[in-house]
mmCIF file of C-alpha atoms in Angstrom:
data_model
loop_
_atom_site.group_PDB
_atom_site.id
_atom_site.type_symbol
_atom_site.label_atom_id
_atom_site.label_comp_id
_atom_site.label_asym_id
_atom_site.label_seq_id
_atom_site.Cartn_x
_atom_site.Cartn_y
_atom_site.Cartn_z
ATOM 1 C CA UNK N 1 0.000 0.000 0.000
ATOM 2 C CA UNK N 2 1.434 3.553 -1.078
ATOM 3 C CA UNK N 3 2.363 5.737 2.071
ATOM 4 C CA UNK N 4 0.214 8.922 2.548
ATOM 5 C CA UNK N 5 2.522 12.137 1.659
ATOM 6 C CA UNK N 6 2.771 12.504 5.723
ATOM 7 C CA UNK N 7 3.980 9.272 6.507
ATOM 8 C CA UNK N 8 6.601 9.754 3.080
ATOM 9 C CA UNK N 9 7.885 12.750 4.701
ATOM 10 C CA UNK N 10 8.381 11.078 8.515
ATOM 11 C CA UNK N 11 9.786 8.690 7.070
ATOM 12 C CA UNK N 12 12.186 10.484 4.467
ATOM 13 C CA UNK N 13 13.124 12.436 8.090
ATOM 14 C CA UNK N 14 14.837 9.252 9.706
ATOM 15 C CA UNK N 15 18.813 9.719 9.745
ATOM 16 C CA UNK N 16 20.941 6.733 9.788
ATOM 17 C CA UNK N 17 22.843 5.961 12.737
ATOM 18 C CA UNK N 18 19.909 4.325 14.960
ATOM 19 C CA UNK N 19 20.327 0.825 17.024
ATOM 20 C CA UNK N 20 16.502 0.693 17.604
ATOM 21 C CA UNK N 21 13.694 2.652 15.419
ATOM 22 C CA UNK N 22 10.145 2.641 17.738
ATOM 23 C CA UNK N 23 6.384 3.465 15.459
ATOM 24 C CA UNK N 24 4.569 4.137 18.108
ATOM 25 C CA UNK N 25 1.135 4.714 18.085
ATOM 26 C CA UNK N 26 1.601 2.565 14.686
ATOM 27 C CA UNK N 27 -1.861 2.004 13.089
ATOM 28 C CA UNK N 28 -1.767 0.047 10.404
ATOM 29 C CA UNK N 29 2.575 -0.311 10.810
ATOM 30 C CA UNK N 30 2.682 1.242 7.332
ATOM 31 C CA UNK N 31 5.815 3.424 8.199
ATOM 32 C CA UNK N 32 7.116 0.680 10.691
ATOM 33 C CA UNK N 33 6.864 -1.726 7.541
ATOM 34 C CA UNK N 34 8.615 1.013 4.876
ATOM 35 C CA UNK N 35 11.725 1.793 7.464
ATOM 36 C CA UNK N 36 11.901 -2.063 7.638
ATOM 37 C CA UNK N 37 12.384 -2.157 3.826
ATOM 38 C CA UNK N 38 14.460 0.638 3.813
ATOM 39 C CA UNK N 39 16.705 -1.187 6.264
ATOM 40 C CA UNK N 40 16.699 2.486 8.211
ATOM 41 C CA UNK N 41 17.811 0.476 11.666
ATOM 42 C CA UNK N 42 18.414 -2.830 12.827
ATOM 43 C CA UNK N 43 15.882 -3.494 15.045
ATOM 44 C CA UNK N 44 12.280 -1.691 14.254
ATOM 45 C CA UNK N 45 9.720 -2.088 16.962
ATOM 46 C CA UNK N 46 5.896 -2.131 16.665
ATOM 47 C CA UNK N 47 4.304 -0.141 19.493
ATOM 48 C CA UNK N 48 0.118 0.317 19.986
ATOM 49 C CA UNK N 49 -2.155 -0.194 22.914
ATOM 50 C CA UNK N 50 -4.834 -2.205 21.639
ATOM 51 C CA UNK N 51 -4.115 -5.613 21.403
ATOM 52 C CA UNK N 52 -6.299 -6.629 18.479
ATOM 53 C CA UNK N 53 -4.719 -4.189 16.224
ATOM 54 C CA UNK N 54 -1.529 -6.067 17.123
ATOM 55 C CA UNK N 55 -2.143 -9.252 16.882
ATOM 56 C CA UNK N 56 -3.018 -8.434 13.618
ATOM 57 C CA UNK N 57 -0.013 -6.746 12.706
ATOM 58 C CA UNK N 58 2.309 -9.287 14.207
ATOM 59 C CA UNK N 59 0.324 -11.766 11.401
ATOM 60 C CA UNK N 60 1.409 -9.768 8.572
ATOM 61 C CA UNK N 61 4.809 -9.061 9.556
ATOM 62 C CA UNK N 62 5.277 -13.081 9.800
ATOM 63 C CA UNK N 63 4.189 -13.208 6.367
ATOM 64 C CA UNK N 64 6.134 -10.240 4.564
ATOM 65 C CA UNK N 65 8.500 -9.686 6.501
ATOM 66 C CA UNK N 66 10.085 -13.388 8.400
ATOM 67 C CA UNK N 67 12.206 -12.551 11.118
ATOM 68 C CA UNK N 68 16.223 -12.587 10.275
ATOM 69 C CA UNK N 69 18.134 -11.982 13.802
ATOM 70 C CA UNK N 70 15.509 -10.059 15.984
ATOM 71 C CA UNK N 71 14.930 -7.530 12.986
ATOM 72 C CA UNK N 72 11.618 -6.563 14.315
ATOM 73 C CA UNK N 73 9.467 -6.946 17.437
ATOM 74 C CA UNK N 74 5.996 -5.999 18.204
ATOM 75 C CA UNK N 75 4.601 -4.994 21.186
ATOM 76 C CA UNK N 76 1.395 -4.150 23.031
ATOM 77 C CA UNK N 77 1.880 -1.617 25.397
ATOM 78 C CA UNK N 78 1.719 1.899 26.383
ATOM 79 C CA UNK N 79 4.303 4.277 24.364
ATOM 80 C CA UNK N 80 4.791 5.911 27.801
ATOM 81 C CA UNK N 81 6.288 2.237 29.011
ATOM 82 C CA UNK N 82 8.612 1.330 26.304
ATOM 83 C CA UNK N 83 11.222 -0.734 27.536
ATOM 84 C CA UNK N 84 14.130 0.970 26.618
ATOM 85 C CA UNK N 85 16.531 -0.665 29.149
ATOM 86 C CA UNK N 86 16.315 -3.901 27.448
ATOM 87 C CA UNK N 87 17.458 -2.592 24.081
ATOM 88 C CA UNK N 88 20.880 -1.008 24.340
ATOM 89 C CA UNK N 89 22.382 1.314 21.689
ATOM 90 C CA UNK N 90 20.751 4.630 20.078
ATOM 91 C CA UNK N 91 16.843 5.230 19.905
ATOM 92 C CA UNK N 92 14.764 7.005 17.707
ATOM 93 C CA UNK N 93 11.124 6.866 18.932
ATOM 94 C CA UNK N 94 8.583 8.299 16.352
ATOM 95 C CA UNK N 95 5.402 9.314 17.669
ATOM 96 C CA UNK N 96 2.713 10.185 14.803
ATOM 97 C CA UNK N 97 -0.926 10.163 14.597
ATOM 98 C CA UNK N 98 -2.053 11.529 17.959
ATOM 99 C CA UNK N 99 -2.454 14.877 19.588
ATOM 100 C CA UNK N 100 0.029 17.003 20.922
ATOM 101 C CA UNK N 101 -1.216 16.888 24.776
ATOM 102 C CA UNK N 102 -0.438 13.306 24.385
ATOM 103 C CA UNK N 103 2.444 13.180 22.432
ATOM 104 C CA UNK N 104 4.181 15.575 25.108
ATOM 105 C CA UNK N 105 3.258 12.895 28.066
ATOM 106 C CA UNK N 106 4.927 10.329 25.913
ATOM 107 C CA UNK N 107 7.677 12.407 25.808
ATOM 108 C CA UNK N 108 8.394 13.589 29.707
ATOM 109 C CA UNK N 109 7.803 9.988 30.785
ATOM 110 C CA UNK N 110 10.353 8.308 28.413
ATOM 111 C CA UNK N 111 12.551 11.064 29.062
ATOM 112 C CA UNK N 112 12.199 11.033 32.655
ATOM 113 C CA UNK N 113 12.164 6.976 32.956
ATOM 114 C CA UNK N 114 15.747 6.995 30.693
ATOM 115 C CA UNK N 115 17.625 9.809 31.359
ATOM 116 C CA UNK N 116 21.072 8.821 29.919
ATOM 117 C CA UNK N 117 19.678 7.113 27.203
ATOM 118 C CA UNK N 118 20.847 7.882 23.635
ATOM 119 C CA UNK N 119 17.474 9.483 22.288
ATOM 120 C CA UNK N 120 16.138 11.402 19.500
ATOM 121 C CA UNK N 121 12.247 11.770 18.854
ATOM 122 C CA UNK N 122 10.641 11.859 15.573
ATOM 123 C CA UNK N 123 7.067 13.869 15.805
ATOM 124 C CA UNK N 124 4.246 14.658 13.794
ATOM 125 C CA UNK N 125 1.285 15.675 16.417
ATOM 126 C CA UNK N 126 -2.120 16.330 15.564
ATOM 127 C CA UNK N 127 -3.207 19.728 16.761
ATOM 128 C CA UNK N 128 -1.544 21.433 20.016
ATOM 129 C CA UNK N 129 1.888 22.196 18.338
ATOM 130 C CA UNK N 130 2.375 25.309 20.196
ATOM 131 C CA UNK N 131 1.898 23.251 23.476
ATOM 132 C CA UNK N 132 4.152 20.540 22.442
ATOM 133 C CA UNK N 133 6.659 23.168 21.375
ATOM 134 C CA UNK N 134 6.701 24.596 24.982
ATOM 135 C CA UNK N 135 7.351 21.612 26.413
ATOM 136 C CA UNK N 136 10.294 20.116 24.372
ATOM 137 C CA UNK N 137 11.806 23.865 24.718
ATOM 138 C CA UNK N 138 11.631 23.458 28.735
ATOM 139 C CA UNK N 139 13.047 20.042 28.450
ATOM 140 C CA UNK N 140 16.272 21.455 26.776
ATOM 141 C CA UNK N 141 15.743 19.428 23.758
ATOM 142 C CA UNK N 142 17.178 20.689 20.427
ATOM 143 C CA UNK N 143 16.139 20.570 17.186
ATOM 144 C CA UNK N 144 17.897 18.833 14.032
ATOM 145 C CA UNK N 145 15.121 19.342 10.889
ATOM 146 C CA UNK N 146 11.435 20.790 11.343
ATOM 147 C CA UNK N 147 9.055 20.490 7.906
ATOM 148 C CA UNK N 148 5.674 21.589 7.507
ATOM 149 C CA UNK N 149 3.575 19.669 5.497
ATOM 150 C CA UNK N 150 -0.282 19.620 4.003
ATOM 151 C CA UNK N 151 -2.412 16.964 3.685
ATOM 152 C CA UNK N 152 -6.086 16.178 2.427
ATOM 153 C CA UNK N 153 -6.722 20.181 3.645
ATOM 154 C CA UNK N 154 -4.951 19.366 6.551
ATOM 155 C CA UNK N 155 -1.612 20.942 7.673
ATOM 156 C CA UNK N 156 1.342 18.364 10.360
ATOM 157 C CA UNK N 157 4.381 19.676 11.472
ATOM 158 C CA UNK N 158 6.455 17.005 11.596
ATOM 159 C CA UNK N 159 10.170 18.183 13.975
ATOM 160 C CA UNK N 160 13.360 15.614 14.336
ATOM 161 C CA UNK N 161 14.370 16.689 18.245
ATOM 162 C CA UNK N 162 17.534 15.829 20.293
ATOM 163 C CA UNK N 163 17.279 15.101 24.123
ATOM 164 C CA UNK N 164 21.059 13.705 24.097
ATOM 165 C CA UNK N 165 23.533 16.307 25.835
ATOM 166 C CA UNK N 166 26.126 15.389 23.551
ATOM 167 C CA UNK N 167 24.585 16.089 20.181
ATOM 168 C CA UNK N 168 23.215 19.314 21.776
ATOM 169 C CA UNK N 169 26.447 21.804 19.971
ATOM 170 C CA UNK N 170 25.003 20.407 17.186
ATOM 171 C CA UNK N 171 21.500 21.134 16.693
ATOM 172 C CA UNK N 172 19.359 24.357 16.805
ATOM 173 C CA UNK N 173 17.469 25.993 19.879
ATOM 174 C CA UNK N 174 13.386 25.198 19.053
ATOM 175 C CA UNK N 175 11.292 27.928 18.181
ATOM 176 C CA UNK N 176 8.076 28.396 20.360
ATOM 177 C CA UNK N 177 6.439 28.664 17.127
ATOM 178 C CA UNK N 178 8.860 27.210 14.396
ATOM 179 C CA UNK N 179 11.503 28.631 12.366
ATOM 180 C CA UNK N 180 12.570 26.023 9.028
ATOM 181 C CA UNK N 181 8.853 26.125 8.531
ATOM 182 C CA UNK N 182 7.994 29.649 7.632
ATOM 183 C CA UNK N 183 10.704 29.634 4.845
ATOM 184 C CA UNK N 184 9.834 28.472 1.198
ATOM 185 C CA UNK N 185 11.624 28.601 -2.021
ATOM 186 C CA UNK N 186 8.672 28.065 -4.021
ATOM 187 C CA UNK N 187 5.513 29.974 -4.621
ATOM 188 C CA UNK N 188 3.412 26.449 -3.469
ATOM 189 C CA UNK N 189 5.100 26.389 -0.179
ATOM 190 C CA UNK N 190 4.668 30.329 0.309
ATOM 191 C CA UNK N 191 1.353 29.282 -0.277
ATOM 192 C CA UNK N 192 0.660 26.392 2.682
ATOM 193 C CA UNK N 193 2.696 28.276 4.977
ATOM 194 C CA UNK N 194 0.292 31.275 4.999
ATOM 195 C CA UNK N 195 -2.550 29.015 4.992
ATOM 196 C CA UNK N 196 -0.909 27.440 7.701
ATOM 197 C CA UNK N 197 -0.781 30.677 9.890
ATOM 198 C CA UNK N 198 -3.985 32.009 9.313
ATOM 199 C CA UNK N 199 -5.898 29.151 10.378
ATOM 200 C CA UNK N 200 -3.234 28.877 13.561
ATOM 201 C CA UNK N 201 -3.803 32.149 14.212
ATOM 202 C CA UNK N 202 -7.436 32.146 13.858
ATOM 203 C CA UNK N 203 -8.132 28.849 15.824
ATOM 204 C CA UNK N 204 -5.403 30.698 18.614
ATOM 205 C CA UNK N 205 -8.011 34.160 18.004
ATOM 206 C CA UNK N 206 -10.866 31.719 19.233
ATOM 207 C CA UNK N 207 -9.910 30.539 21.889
ATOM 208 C CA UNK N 208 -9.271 33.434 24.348
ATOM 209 C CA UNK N 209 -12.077 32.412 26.454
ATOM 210 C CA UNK N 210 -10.059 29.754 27.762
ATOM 211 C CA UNK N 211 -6.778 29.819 29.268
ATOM 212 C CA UNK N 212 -6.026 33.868 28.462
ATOM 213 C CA UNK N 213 -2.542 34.286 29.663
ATOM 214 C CA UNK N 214 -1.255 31.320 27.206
ATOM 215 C CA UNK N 215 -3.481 32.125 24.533
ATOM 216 C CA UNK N 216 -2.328 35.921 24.293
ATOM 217 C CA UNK N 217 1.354 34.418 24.259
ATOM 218 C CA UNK N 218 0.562 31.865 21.123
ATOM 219 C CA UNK N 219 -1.364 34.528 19.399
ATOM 220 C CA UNK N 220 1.389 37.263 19.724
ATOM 221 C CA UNK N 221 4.001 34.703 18.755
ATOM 222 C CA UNK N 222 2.278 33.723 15.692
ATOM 223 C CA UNK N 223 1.332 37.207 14.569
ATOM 224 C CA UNK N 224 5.389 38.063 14.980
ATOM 225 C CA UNK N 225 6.136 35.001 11.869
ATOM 226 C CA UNK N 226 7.407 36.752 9.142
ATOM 227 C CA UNK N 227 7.086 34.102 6.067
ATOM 228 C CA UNK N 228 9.986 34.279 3.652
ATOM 229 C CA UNK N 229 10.963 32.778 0.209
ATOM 230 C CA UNK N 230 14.875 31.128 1.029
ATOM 231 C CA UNK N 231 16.866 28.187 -0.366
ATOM 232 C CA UNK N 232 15.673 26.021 2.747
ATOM 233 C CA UNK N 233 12.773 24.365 2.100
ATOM 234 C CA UNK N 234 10.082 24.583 4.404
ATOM 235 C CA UNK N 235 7.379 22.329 3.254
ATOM 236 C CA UNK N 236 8.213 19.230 0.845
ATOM 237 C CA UNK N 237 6.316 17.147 -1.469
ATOM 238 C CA UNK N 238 7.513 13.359 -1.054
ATOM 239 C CA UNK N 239 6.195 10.711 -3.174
ATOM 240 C CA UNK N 240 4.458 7.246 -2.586
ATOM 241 C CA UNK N 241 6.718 4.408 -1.933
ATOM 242 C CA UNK N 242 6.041 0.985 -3.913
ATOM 243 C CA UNK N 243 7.883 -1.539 -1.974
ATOM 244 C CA UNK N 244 5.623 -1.931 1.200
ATOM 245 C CA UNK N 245 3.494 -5.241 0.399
ATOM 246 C CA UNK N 246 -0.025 -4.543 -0.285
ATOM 247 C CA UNK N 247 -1.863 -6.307 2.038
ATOM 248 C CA UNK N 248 -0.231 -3.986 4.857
ATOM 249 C CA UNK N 249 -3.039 -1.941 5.486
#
C-alpha cells in the first residue's frame, strides 16, 4: 500500500545511525513496515495499545517480513512504558498520529524513565503544536530538521528533536512557534505556509475564552512570523513508496 505524503515525509526524516527505530502509536505499521524495507535500523519495533490491532499486525509481519536476527518486534503496550533498558544502543522513537497533549506525556515519561539514554524523537502531532513546542523547549531538547507539510486540507508539522547532551552543539534551539517552517523557495510552499498561519492564528483568536494568559502568548508569537521565500525548504512534497506489500493496510 502507497504511504500517505505525511507518513513519506516522517519517514524520508529518519537519519541513519539508529540501534533501535520505535512506530509508536503505529496504526496500520505502514511506516514501521517502509523503514523495515528501507533497512533504516536494525531493530524496528511495533508499538500500539490495543491488542487486536496487534495481533493483527504481528500476522502480517510473519508473512512479509520473516524474522532474520531479531529484525523486528511488536509490542502491546503503552508508548509511555517502552522498555528501553532492554534494548541497548541509540533510539529514535517516532510518535505520529495523535495529539500534541499526548504526544508531550509520551515524551516527559520516556525522558524522565531513561535519562542517559541515547534518544532522539521523531514527531508529527495532531493539533496542540504550540503546546508541544513549549514543552520540548523546557526540556532542553534541540532541534535537528522541522518540515511543515499539508495533507487532504490538513496541515502536520512534523520536527526531528535531540534530548542527548552530547549532540546538543550540534543542533538548533526550538522555536516556540517554528523557524525552518515559515521559509519556502517556491511559490506552493509560500502558499501552505500562509494558509498554515492564518488558520493557527485564527483557531489561537478563538480561543481566548479559555486559558487567556497562554493564549495571548501563542497569538502574539504567531502574529510576529514573518514568512519568507529562502533556499531552505520549508514544506516538501515526497512521493508514494512501492515496496511496502499490499496487504499492509
Amino acid at each position: 500500500m502507497k504511504l500517505s505524503k505525511r507518513l513519506n515525509q516522517i519517514r524520508s526524516m529518519v537519519p541513519p545511525g539508529y540501534t533501535h527505530i520505535w512506530d509508536c502509536c503505529c496504526d496500520h505499521g505502514l511506516l514501521g513496515a517502509a523503514l523495515l524495507s528501507d533497512q533504516a535500523a536494525p531493530h524496528i519495533h511495533f508499538v500500539d495499545v490495543l491488542p487486536r490491532l496487534i495481533n493483527q499486525l504481528n500476522e502480517k509481519l510473519q508473512r512479509f517480513y520473516p524474522v532474520t536476527s531479531n529484525n523486528w518486534y511488536t509490542h502491546c503496550l503503552d508508548t509511555a512504558a517502552l522498555p528501553l533498558e532492554h534494548y541497548p544502543g541509540k533510539h529514535l522513537i517516532i510518535i505520529a498520529g495523535v495529539g500534541g497533549d499526548l504526544t508531550t506525556r509520551f515524551i516527559q515519561a520516556i525522558h524522565h524513565q531513561h535519562p542517559r539514554a541515547q534518544l532522539d524523537f521523531l514527531l508529527c502531532p495532531i493539533h496542540q503544536e504550540y503546546p508541544l513546542r513549549q514543552q520540548l523547549i523546557a526540556l532542553d531538547f534541540r532541534l535537528k530538521e522541522e518540515v511543515l507539510v499539508s495533507e487532504n486540507q490538513r496541515f502536520y508539522e512534523v520536527l526531528l528533536v535531540s534530548a542527548e547532551q552530547k549532540e546538543m552543539a550540534e543542533w538548533q534551539k526550538i522555536s516556540p512557534v517554528g523557524d525552518k517552517i515559515w521559509q519556502a523557495d517556491t511559490l506552493k510552499q509560500e502558499s501552505i505556509a500562509r494558509r498554515y498561519l492564518h488558520k493557527t492564528l485564527k483557531h489561537y483568536q478563538n480561543s481566548q475564552k479559555g486559558n487567556a494568559d497562554n493564549v495571548r502568548k501563542a497569538i502574539d508569537a504567531y502574529r510576529a512570523v514573518t514568512i519568507s521565500k529562502l533556499e531552505e525548504i520549508g514544506v516538501t512534497e515526497i512521493g508514494s513508496d512501492e515496496n511496502i506489500p499490499a496487504s499492509l493496510n
